[in-house]
PDB file of C-alpha atoms in Angstrom:
ATOM      1  CA  UNK A   1      -3.032   4.508 -32.854  1.00 76.00           C
ATOM      2  CA  UNK A   2      -1.443   1.056 -32.826  1.00 79.00           C
ATOM      3  CA  UNK A   3       0.280  -1.081 -30.227  1.00 86.00           C
ATOM      4  CA  UNK A   4       0.133  -0.957 -26.430  1.00 88.00           C
ATOM      5  CA  UNK A   5      -1.092   2.321 -24.889  1.00 88.00           C
ATOM      6  CA  UNK A   6      -1.353   3.424 -21.273  1.00 88.00           C
ATOM      7  CA  UNK A   7      -2.943   6.438 -19.579  1.00 86.00           C
ATOM      8  CA  UNK A   8      -2.512   7.784 -16.056  1.00 83.00           C
ATOM      9  CA  UNK A   9      -4.631   9.673 -13.540  1.00 77.00           C
ATOM     10  CA  UNK A  10      -3.438  13.110 -12.466  1.00 69.00           C
ATOM     11  CA  UNK A  11      -2.045  11.514  -9.253  1.00 72.00           C
ATOM     12  CA  UNK A  12       0.185   9.322 -11.504  1.00 75.00           C
ATOM     13  CA  UNK A  13      -1.771   6.132 -10.780  1.00 79.00           C
ATOM     14  CA  UNK A  14      -2.407   3.969 -13.841  1.00 87.00           C
ATOM     15  CA  UNK A  15      -5.813   4.798 -15.367  1.00 85.00           C
ATOM     16  CA  UNK A  16      -6.047   2.305 -18.229  1.00 85.00           C
ATOM     17  CA  UNK A  17      -3.915   0.115 -20.445  1.00 90.00           C
ATOM     18  CA  UNK A  18      -4.642  -1.793 -23.631  1.00 89.00           C
ATOM     19  CA  UNK A  19      -3.767  -2.227 -27.270  1.00 89.00           C
ATOM     20  CA  UNK A  20      -4.935  -0.596 -30.473  1.00 87.00           C
ATOM     21  CA  UNK A  21      -4.816  -1.964 -34.020  1.00 87.00           C
ATOM     22  CA  UNK A  22      -5.418   0.659 -36.694  1.00 83.00           C
ATOM     23  CA  UNK A  23      -7.026   2.957 -34.125  1.00 82.00           C
ATOM     24  CA  UNK A  24      -9.424   0.319 -32.739  1.00 84.00           C
ATOM     25  CA  UNK A  25      -9.256  -1.331 -29.320  1.00 86.00           C
ATOM     26  CA  UNK A  26      -8.117  -4.951 -29.521  1.00 84.00           C
ATOM     27  CA  UNK A  27      -7.271  -7.528 -26.889  1.00 85.00           C
ATOM     28  CA  UNK A  28      -7.510  -7.285 -23.103  1.00 84.00           C
ATOM     29  CA  UNK A  29      -8.126  -3.830 -21.596  1.00 84.00           C
ATOM     30  CA  UNK A  30      -7.795  -2.946 -17.919  1.00 84.00           C
ATOM     31  CA  UNK A  31      -9.154   0.157 -16.137  1.00 83.00           C
ATOM     32  CA  UNK A  32      -8.080   1.317 -12.667  1.00 81.00           C
ATOM     33  CA  UNK A  33      -9.443   3.829 -10.162  1.00 74.00           C
ATOM     34  CA  UNK A  34      -7.544   6.676  -8.483  1.00 72.00           C
ATOM     35  CA  UNK A  35      -6.314   4.325  -5.742  1.00 70.00           C
ATOM     36  CA  UNK A  36      -4.796   1.856  -8.207  1.00 77.00           C
ATOM     37  CA  UNK A  37      -7.547  -0.745  -7.787  1.00 72.00           C
ATOM     38  CA  UNK A  38      -8.608  -2.695 -10.867  1.00 75.00           C
ATOM     39  CA  UNK A  39     -12.124  -1.585 -11.840  1.00 71.00           C
ATOM     40  CA  UNK A  40     -12.720  -3.408 -15.098  1.00 72.00           C
ATOM     41  CA  UNK A  41     -11.024  -6.015 -17.247  1.00 74.00           C
ATOM     42  CA  UNK A  42     -12.553  -6.824 -20.595  1.00 74.00           C
ATOM     43  CA  UNK A  43     -11.846  -7.995 -24.108  1.00 77.00           C
ATOM     44  CA  UNK A  44     -12.192  -5.939 -27.292  1.00 79.00           C
ATOM     45  CA  UNK A  45     -12.242  -7.356 -30.812  1.00 81.00           C
ATOM     46  CA  UNK A  46     -11.933  -4.867 -33.681  1.00 79.00           C
ATOM     47  CA  UNK A  47     -13.089  -2.014 -31.455  1.00 79.00           C
ATOM     48  CA  UNK A  48     -16.104  -3.808 -29.985  1.00 73.00           C
ATOM     49  CA  UNK A  49     -16.584  -5.200 -26.487  1.00 68.00           C
ATOM     50  CA  UNK A  50     -16.518  -9.001 -26.239  1.00 65.00           C
ATOM     51  CA  UNK A  51     -17.044 -11.175 -23.174  1.00 52.00           C
ATOM     52  CA  UNK A  52     -16.926 -14.862 -23.967  1.00 47.00           C
ATOM     53  CA  UNK A  53     -17.662 -17.626 -21.498  1.00 33.00           C
ATOM     54  CA  UNK A  54     -14.735 -19.905 -20.669  1.00 34.00           C
ATOM     55  CA  UNK A  55     -15.874 -23.429 -21.384  1.00 35.00           C
ATOM     56  CA  UNK A  56     -14.454 -26.519 -19.702  1.00 32.00           C
ATOM     57  CA  UNK A  57     -15.516 -29.784 -18.044  1.00 35.00           C
ATOM     58  CA  UNK A  58     -18.858 -29.908 -19.855  1.00 37.00           C
ATOM     59  CA  UNK A  59     -21.583 -32.462 -19.159  1.00 39.00           C
ATOM     60  CA  UNK A  60     -24.627 -33.015 -21.314  1.00 39.00           C
ATOM     61  CA  UNK A  61     -27.522 -33.255 -18.843  1.00 39.00           C
ATOM     62  CA  UNK A  62     -29.695 -35.148 -21.303  1.00 38.00           C
ATOM     63  CA  UNK A  63     -27.248 -38.056 -21.082  1.00 38.00           C
ATOM     64  CA  UNK A  64     -25.584 -38.047 -17.643  1.00 35.00           C
ATOM     65  CA  UNK A  65     -23.386 -41.029 -18.582  1.00 29.00           C
ATOM     66  CA  UNK A  66     -21.949 -39.164 -21.529  1.00 31.00           C
ATOM     67  CA  UNK A  67     -19.186 -36.599 -20.972  1.00 35.00           C
ATOM     68  CA  UNK A  68     -17.756 -34.340 -23.676  1.00 37.00           C
ATOM     69  CA  UNK A  69     -14.814 -31.982 -23.878  1.00 36.00           C
ATOM     70  CA  UNK A  70     -15.356 -28.399 -25.037  1.00 42.00           C
ATOM     71  CA  UNK A  71     -11.888 -28.301 -26.556  1.00 38.00           C
ATOM     72  CA  UNK A  72     -13.020 -29.876 -29.792  1.00 44.00           C
ATOM     73  CA  UNK A  73     -15.890 -31.511 -31.620  1.00 50.00           C
ATOM     74  CA  UNK A  74     -19.521 -30.511 -31.787  1.00 60.00           C
ATOM     75  CA  UNK A  75     -21.742 -30.344 -28.724  1.00 64.00           C
ATOM     76  CA  UNK A  76     -25.058 -32.253 -28.809  1.00 66.00           C
ATOM     77  CA  UNK A  77     -28.192 -30.129 -28.676  1.00 77.00           C
ATOM     78  CA  UNK A  78     -29.795 -29.779 -25.284  1.00 86.00           C
ATOM     79  CA  UNK A  79     -29.102 -28.631 -21.735  1.00 87.00           C
ATOM     80  CA  UNK A  80     -25.476 -28.556 -20.611  1.00 87.00           C
ATOM     81  CA  UNK A  81     -23.803 -28.102 -17.241  1.00 87.00           C
ATOM     82  CA  UNK A  82     -20.177 -27.178 -16.524  1.00 87.00           C
ATOM     83  CA  UNK A  83     -18.419 -27.805 -13.201  1.00 89.00           C
ATOM     84  CA  UNK A  84     -15.518 -26.344 -11.242  1.00 88.00           C
ATOM     85  CA  UNK A  85     -12.716 -28.628 -10.057  1.00 86.00           C
ATOM     86  CA  UNK A  86     -14.237 -28.601  -6.569  1.00 87.00           C
ATOM     87  CA  UNK A  87     -17.455 -30.080  -7.938  1.00 88.00           C
ATOM     88  CA  UNK A  88     -19.500 -26.888  -7.723  1.00 91.00           C
ATOM     89  CA  UNK A  89     -21.682 -25.994 -10.697  1.00 92.00           C
ATOM     90  CA  UNK A  90     -19.812 -23.512 -12.934  1.00 91.00           C
ATOM     91  CA  UNK A  91     -22.400 -22.868 -15.645  1.00 91.00           C
ATOM     92  CA  UNK A  92     -25.604 -24.218 -17.128  1.00 93.00           C
ATOM     93  CA  UNK A  93     -27.486 -23.522 -20.321  1.00 93.00           C
ATOM     94  CA  UNK A  94     -28.451 -24.920 -23.710  1.00 92.00           C
ATOM     95  CA  UNK A  95     -26.763 -25.552 -27.048  1.00 89.00           C
ATOM     96  CA  UNK A  96     -28.522 -25.598 -30.400  1.00 89.00           C
ATOM     97  CA  UNK A  97     -26.523 -26.579 -33.461  1.00 85.00           C
ATOM     98  CA  UNK A  98     -23.264 -26.242 -31.501  1.00 83.00           C
ATOM     99  CA  UNK A  99     -24.114 -22.671 -30.404  1.00 89.00           C
ATOM    100  CA  UNK A 100     -25.181 -21.357 -26.996  1.00 90.00           C
ATOM    101  CA  UNK A 101     -28.856 -20.438 -26.999  1.00 92.00           C
ATOM    102  CA  UNK A 102     -31.392 -19.307 -24.431  1.00 94.00           C
ATOM    103  CA  UNK A 103     -30.697 -18.461 -20.784  1.00 96.00           C
ATOM    104  CA  UNK A 104     -27.238 -19.233 -19.330  1.00 95.00           C
ATOM    105  CA  UNK A 105     -26.127 -18.964 -15.719  1.00 96.00           C
ATOM    106  CA  UNK A 106     -22.486 -18.840 -14.582  1.00 94.00           C
ATOM    107  CA  UNK A 107     -21.345 -19.460 -10.997  1.00 94.00           C
ATOM    108  CA  UNK A 108     -18.273 -18.789  -8.878  1.00 94.00           C
ATOM    109  CA  UNK A 109     -16.469 -21.785  -7.387  1.00 92.00           C
ATOM    110  CA  UNK A 110     -18.181 -20.868  -4.115  1.00 95.00           C
ATOM    111  CA  UNK A 111     -21.589 -21.559  -5.658  1.00 95.00           C
ATOM    112  CA  UNK A 112     -22.609 -17.884  -5.842  1.00 96.00           C
ATOM    113  CA  UNK A 113     -24.215 -16.725  -9.102  1.00 97.00           C
ATOM    114  CA  UNK A 114     -21.711 -14.707 -11.196  1.00 95.00           C
ATOM    115  CA  UNK A 115     -23.791 -13.755 -14.254  1.00 96.00           C
ATOM    116  CA  UNK A 116     -27.057 -14.559 -15.971  1.00 97.00           C
ATOM    117  CA  UNK A 117     -28.471 -13.727 -19.390  1.00 97.00           C
ATOM    118  CA  UNK A 118     -29.521 -15.022 -22.786  1.00 96.00           C
ATOM    119  CA  UNK A 119     -27.732 -16.067 -25.953  1.00 95.00           C
ATOM    120  CA  UNK A 120     -29.011 -16.244 -29.503  1.00 93.00           C
ATOM    121  CA  UNK A 121     -26.728 -18.240 -31.790  1.00 89.00           C
ATOM    122  CA  UNK A 122     -23.711 -17.657 -29.486  1.00 89.00           C
ATOM    123  CA  UNK A 123     -24.337 -13.880 -29.228  1.00 93.00           C
ATOM    124  CA  UNK A 124     -25.444 -12.208 -26.001  1.00 94.00           C
ATOM    125  CA  UNK A 125     -28.885 -10.597 -26.298  1.00 96.00           C
ATOM    126  CA  UNK A 126     -31.318  -8.852 -24.007  1.00 97.00           C
ATOM    127  CA  UNK A 127     -30.836  -8.092 -20.317  1.00 97.00           C
ATOM    128  CA  UNK A 128     -27.794  -9.410 -18.436  1.00 97.00           C
ATOM    129  CA  UNK A 129     -26.873  -9.224 -14.768  1.00 97.00           C
ATOM    130  CA  UNK A 130     -23.442  -9.752 -13.188  1.00 96.00           C
ATOM    131  CA  UNK A 131     -22.717 -10.259  -9.486  1.00 96.00           C
ATOM    132  CA  UNK A 132     -19.836  -9.836  -7.059  1.00 96.00           C
ATOM    133  CA  UNK A 133     -18.662 -12.935  -5.220  1.00 95.00           C
ATOM    134  CA  UNK A 134     -20.445 -11.627  -2.119  1.00 96.00           C
ATOM    135  CA  UNK A 135     -23.723 -11.983  -4.027  1.00 96.00           C
ATOM    136  CA  UNK A 136     -24.365  -8.271  -4.554  1.00 97.00           C
ATOM    137  CA  UNK A 137     -25.112  -6.898  -8.016  1.00 97.00           C
ATOM    138  CA  UNK A 138     -21.953  -5.897  -9.931  1.00 96.00           C
ATOM    139  CA  UNK A 139     -23.411  -4.626 -13.229  1.00 96.00           C
ATOM    140  CA  UNK A 140     -26.557  -4.803 -15.314  1.00 97.00           C
ATOM    141  CA  UNK A 141     -27.566  -3.818 -18.804  1.00 97.00           C
ATOM    142  CA  UNK A 142     -28.547  -5.099 -22.235  1.00 97.00           C
ATOM    143  CA  UNK A 143     -26.830  -6.608 -25.248  1.00 95.00           C
ATOM    144  CA  UNK A 144     -27.767  -6.304 -28.888  1.00 95.00           C
ATOM    145  CA  UNK A 145     -26.214  -8.811 -31.298  1.00 91.00           C
ATOM    146  CA  UNK A 146     -23.414  -9.629 -28.871  1.00 91.00           C
ATOM    147  CA  UNK A 147     -22.359  -6.088 -27.876  1.00 93.00           C
ATOM    148  CA  UNK A 148     -23.385  -3.825 -25.017  1.00 94.00           C
ATOM    149  CA  UNK A 149     -26.150  -1.426 -25.936  1.00 95.00           C
ATOM    150  CA  UNK A 150     -28.245   1.087 -24.039  1.00 96.00           C
ATOM    151  CA  UNK A 151     -27.995   2.089 -20.383  1.00 97.00           C
ATOM    152  CA  UNK A 152     -25.603   0.172 -18.095  1.00 97.00           C
ATOM    153  CA  UNK A 153     -25.058   0.445 -14.346  1.00 97.00           C
ATOM    154  CA  UNK A 154     -22.075  -0.839 -12.351  1.00 96.00           C
ATOM    155  CA  UNK A 155     -21.871  -1.270  -8.573  1.00 97.00           C
ATOM    156  CA  UNK A 156     -19.215  -1.420  -5.865  1.00 96.00           C
ATOM    157  CA  UNK A 157     -19.024  -4.522  -3.669  1.00 95.00           C
ATOM    158  CA  UNK A 158     -20.787  -2.557  -0.923  1.00 96.00           C
ATOM    159  CA  UNK A 159     -23.812  -2.186  -3.212  1.00 96.00           C
ATOM    160  CA  UNK A 160     -23.371   1.503  -3.997  1.00 97.00           C
ATOM    161  CA  UNK A 161     -23.464   2.693  -7.601  1.00 97.00           C
ATOM    162  CA  UNK A 162     -19.959   2.794  -9.164  1.00 96.00           C
ATOM    163  CA  UNK A 163     -20.715   4.141 -12.664  1.00 96.00           C
ATOM    164  CA  UNK A 164     -23.534   4.485 -15.159  1.00 98.00           C
ATOM    165  CA  UNK A 165     -23.894   5.486 -18.777  1.00 97.00           C
ATOM    166  CA  UNK A 166     -24.811   4.512 -22.316  1.00 97.00           C
ATOM    167  CA  UNK A 167     -23.276   2.052 -24.731  1.00 96.00           C
ATOM    168  CA  UNK A 168     -23.820   2.543 -28.437  1.00 93.00           C
ATOM    169  CA  UNK A 169     -22.926  -0.466 -30.574  1.00 89.00           C
ATOM    170  CA  UNK A 170     -20.503  -1.713 -27.923  1.00 91.00           C
ATOM    171  CA  UNK A 171     -18.806   1.649 -27.301  1.00 92.00           C
ATOM    172  CA  UNK A 172     -19.359   4.187 -24.554  1.00 94.00           C
ATOM    173  CA  UNK A 173     -21.353   7.177 -25.758  1.00 96.00           C
ATOM    174  CA  UNK A 174     -23.163  10.134 -24.255  1.00 96.00           C
ATOM    175  CA  UNK A 175     -23.096  11.122 -20.585  1.00 97.00           C
ATOM    176  CA  UNK A 176     -21.265   8.954 -18.016  1.00 97.00           C
ATOM    177  CA  UNK A 177     -20.972   9.371 -14.242  1.00 97.00           C
ATOM    178  CA  UNK A 178     -18.603   7.596 -11.843  1.00 97.00           C
ATOM    179  CA  UNK A 179     -18.900   7.366  -8.049  1.00 97.00           C
ATOM    180  CA  UNK A 180     -16.644   6.748  -5.056  1.00 96.00           C
ATOM    181  CA  UNK A 181     -17.431   3.840  -2.721  1.00 95.00           C
ATOM    182  CA  UNK A 182     -18.932   6.342  -0.278  1.00 96.00           C
ATOM    183  CA  UNK A 183     -21.546   7.240  -2.898  1.00 96.00           C
ATOM    184  CA  UNK A 184     -20.181  10.684  -3.758  1.00 97.00           C
ATOM    185  CA  UNK A 185     -19.621  11.657  -7.394  1.00 98.00           C
ATOM    186  CA  UNK A 186     -16.084  10.854  -8.597  1.00 97.00           C
ATOM    187  CA  UNK A 187     -16.182  12.084 -12.209  1.00 97.00           C
ATOM    188  CA  UNK A 188     -18.614  12.994 -14.949  1.00 98.00           C
ATOM    189  CA  UNK A 189     -18.451  13.771 -18.641  1.00 97.00           C
ATOM    190  CA  UNK A 190     -19.236  12.582 -22.144  1.00 97.00           C
ATOM    191  CA  UNK A 191     -17.994   9.876 -24.483  1.00 96.00           C
ATOM    192  CA  UNK A 192     -18.026   9.982 -28.262  1.00 95.00           C
ATOM    193  CA  UNK A 193     -17.466   6.711 -30.140  1.00 91.00           C
ATOM    194  CA  UNK A 194     -15.765   5.168 -27.093  1.00 91.00           C
ATOM    195  CA  UNK A 195     -13.426   8.088 -26.299  1.00 93.00           C
ATOM    196  CA  UNK A 196     -13.722  10.810 -23.675  1.00 95.00           C
ATOM    197  CA  UNK A 197     -14.892  14.024 -25.287  1.00 95.00           C
ATOM    198  CA  UNK A 198     -15.716  17.549 -24.217  1.00 97.00           C
ATOM    199  CA  UNK A 199     -15.827  18.868 -20.659  1.00 97.00           C
ATOM    200  CA  UNK A 200     -15.031  16.542 -17.735  1.00 97.00           C
ATOM    201  CA  UNK A 201     -15.017  17.118 -13.981  1.00 98.00           C
ATOM    202  CA  UNK A 202     -13.367  14.990 -11.269  1.00 97.00           C
ATOM    203  CA  UNK A 203     -14.084  15.105  -7.541  1.00 97.00           C
ATOM    204  CA  UNK A 204     -12.336  14.203  -4.290  1.00 97.00           C
ATOM    205  CA  UNK A 205     -13.990  11.688  -1.956  1.00 96.00           C
ATOM    206  CA  UNK A 206     -15.173  14.612   0.177  1.00 96.00           C
ATOM    207  CA  UNK A 207     -17.205  15.915  -2.770  1.00 96.00           C
ATOM    208  CA  UNK A 208     -14.998  18.899  -3.630  1.00 97.00           C
ATOM    209  CA  UNK A 209     -13.752  19.426  -7.188  1.00 97.00           C
ATOM    210  CA  UNK A 210     -10.396  17.742  -7.898  1.00 97.00           C
ATOM    211  CA  UNK A 211      -9.786  18.669 -11.542  1.00 97.00           C
ATOM    212  CA  UNK A 212     -11.653  19.875 -14.604  1.00 97.00           C
ATOM    213  CA  UNK A 213     -10.936  20.341 -18.285  1.00 97.00           C
ATOM    214  CA  UNK A 214     -11.648  19.037 -21.783  1.00 97.00           C
ATOM    215  CA  UNK A 215     -10.877  15.941 -23.829  1.00 96.00           C
ATOM    216  CA  UNK A 216     -10.400  15.657 -27.571  1.00 94.00           C
ATOM    217  CA  UNK A 217     -10.325  12.170 -29.162  1.00 88.00           C
ATOM    218  CA  UNK A 218      -9.755  10.630 -25.748  1.00 90.00           C
ATOM    219  CA  UNK A 219      -6.804  12.846 -24.751  1.00 93.00           C
ATOM    220  CA  UNK A 220      -6.662  15.850 -22.423  1.00 95.00           C
ATOM    221  CA  UNK A 221      -6.733  19.070 -24.377  1.00 94.00           C
ATOM    222  CA  UNK A 222      -6.607  22.778 -23.629  1.00 96.00           C
ATOM    223  CA  UNK A 223      -6.899  24.408 -20.195  1.00 97.00           C
ATOM    224  CA  UNK A 224      -7.055  22.172 -17.110  1.00 97.00           C
ATOM    225  CA  UNK A 225      -7.345  23.126 -13.456  1.00 97.00           C
ATOM    226  CA  UNK A 226      -6.403  20.966 -10.439  1.00 97.00           C
ATOM    227  CA  UNK A 227      -7.570  21.518  -6.858  1.00 97.00           C
ATOM    228  CA  UNK A 228      -6.604  20.499  -3.322  1.00 97.00           C
ATOM    229  CA  UNK A 229      -9.049  18.537  -1.159  1.00 96.00           C
ATOM    230  CA  UNK A 230      -9.997  21.767   0.605  1.00 96.00           C
ATOM    231  CA  UNK A 231     -11.178  23.232  -2.711  1.00 94.00           C
ATOM    232  CA  UNK A 232      -8.242  25.602  -3.210  1.00 96.00           C
ATOM    233  CA  UNK A 233      -6.694  25.830  -6.675  1.00 97.00           C
ATOM    234  CA  UNK A 234      -3.473  23.795  -6.859  1.00 96.00           C
ATOM    235  CA  UNK A 235      -2.371  23.953 -10.510  1.00 95.00           C
ATOM    236  CA  UNK A 236      -3.296  25.203 -13.965  1.00 96.00           C
ATOM    237  CA  UNK A 237      -1.959  23.494 -17.073  1.00 95.00           C
ATOM    238  CA  UNK A 238      -2.511  23.700 -20.831  1.00 96.00           C
ATOM    239  CA  UNK A 239      -2.519  20.420 -22.766  1.00 95.00           C
ATOM    240  CA  UNK A 240      -1.807  20.511 -26.481  1.00 89.00           C
TER     241      UNK A 240
END
């Protein structure tokens, strides 16, 4: 696969959109829920997840009279702080040999913590936590050499679990489960090397089955069944 690709939910709402280069995800990818609401926006480089901090308006705390621009030139070693235009702290952390190192914290313009975690030579490592602007946890998990690895959990703004599953070398793998804002299961299935694979089931907000079938290399394949909210069969279709 190459170029821009899009996929849609069974209700014709956009599911995801993004670009491939030689079969690997590249560039900005967006994922949407069944109601058309943006659920995730992230960057992929050569098939691997990447989430780089935007750097601007930097101040070296070790020399408060000295200001430096992140647009060019090397950054002195030590603790740095970055500020929003409204004067609120945007981020703080340390540089070593022009690379982010140690714990970094990033803040919304409102002053609420947005994310916190550690870098090692500019690569994210260890446990990271991300927050909604209302202060509630948005997602948490671990990085290994700059890519997501291990179990990750994502939360709705109301604090309820939104999705959970494993990342393997930056790609989704193994069992994943997704939830509606009311806490009921929305969908469940497996990923293989970043693509949906095998049997998947989708549920209405009332908990009744909405659709079920199989994926092959990320695409629907074979027999699928679709159901009304009352649980009655609505449609059968064979994907090839």
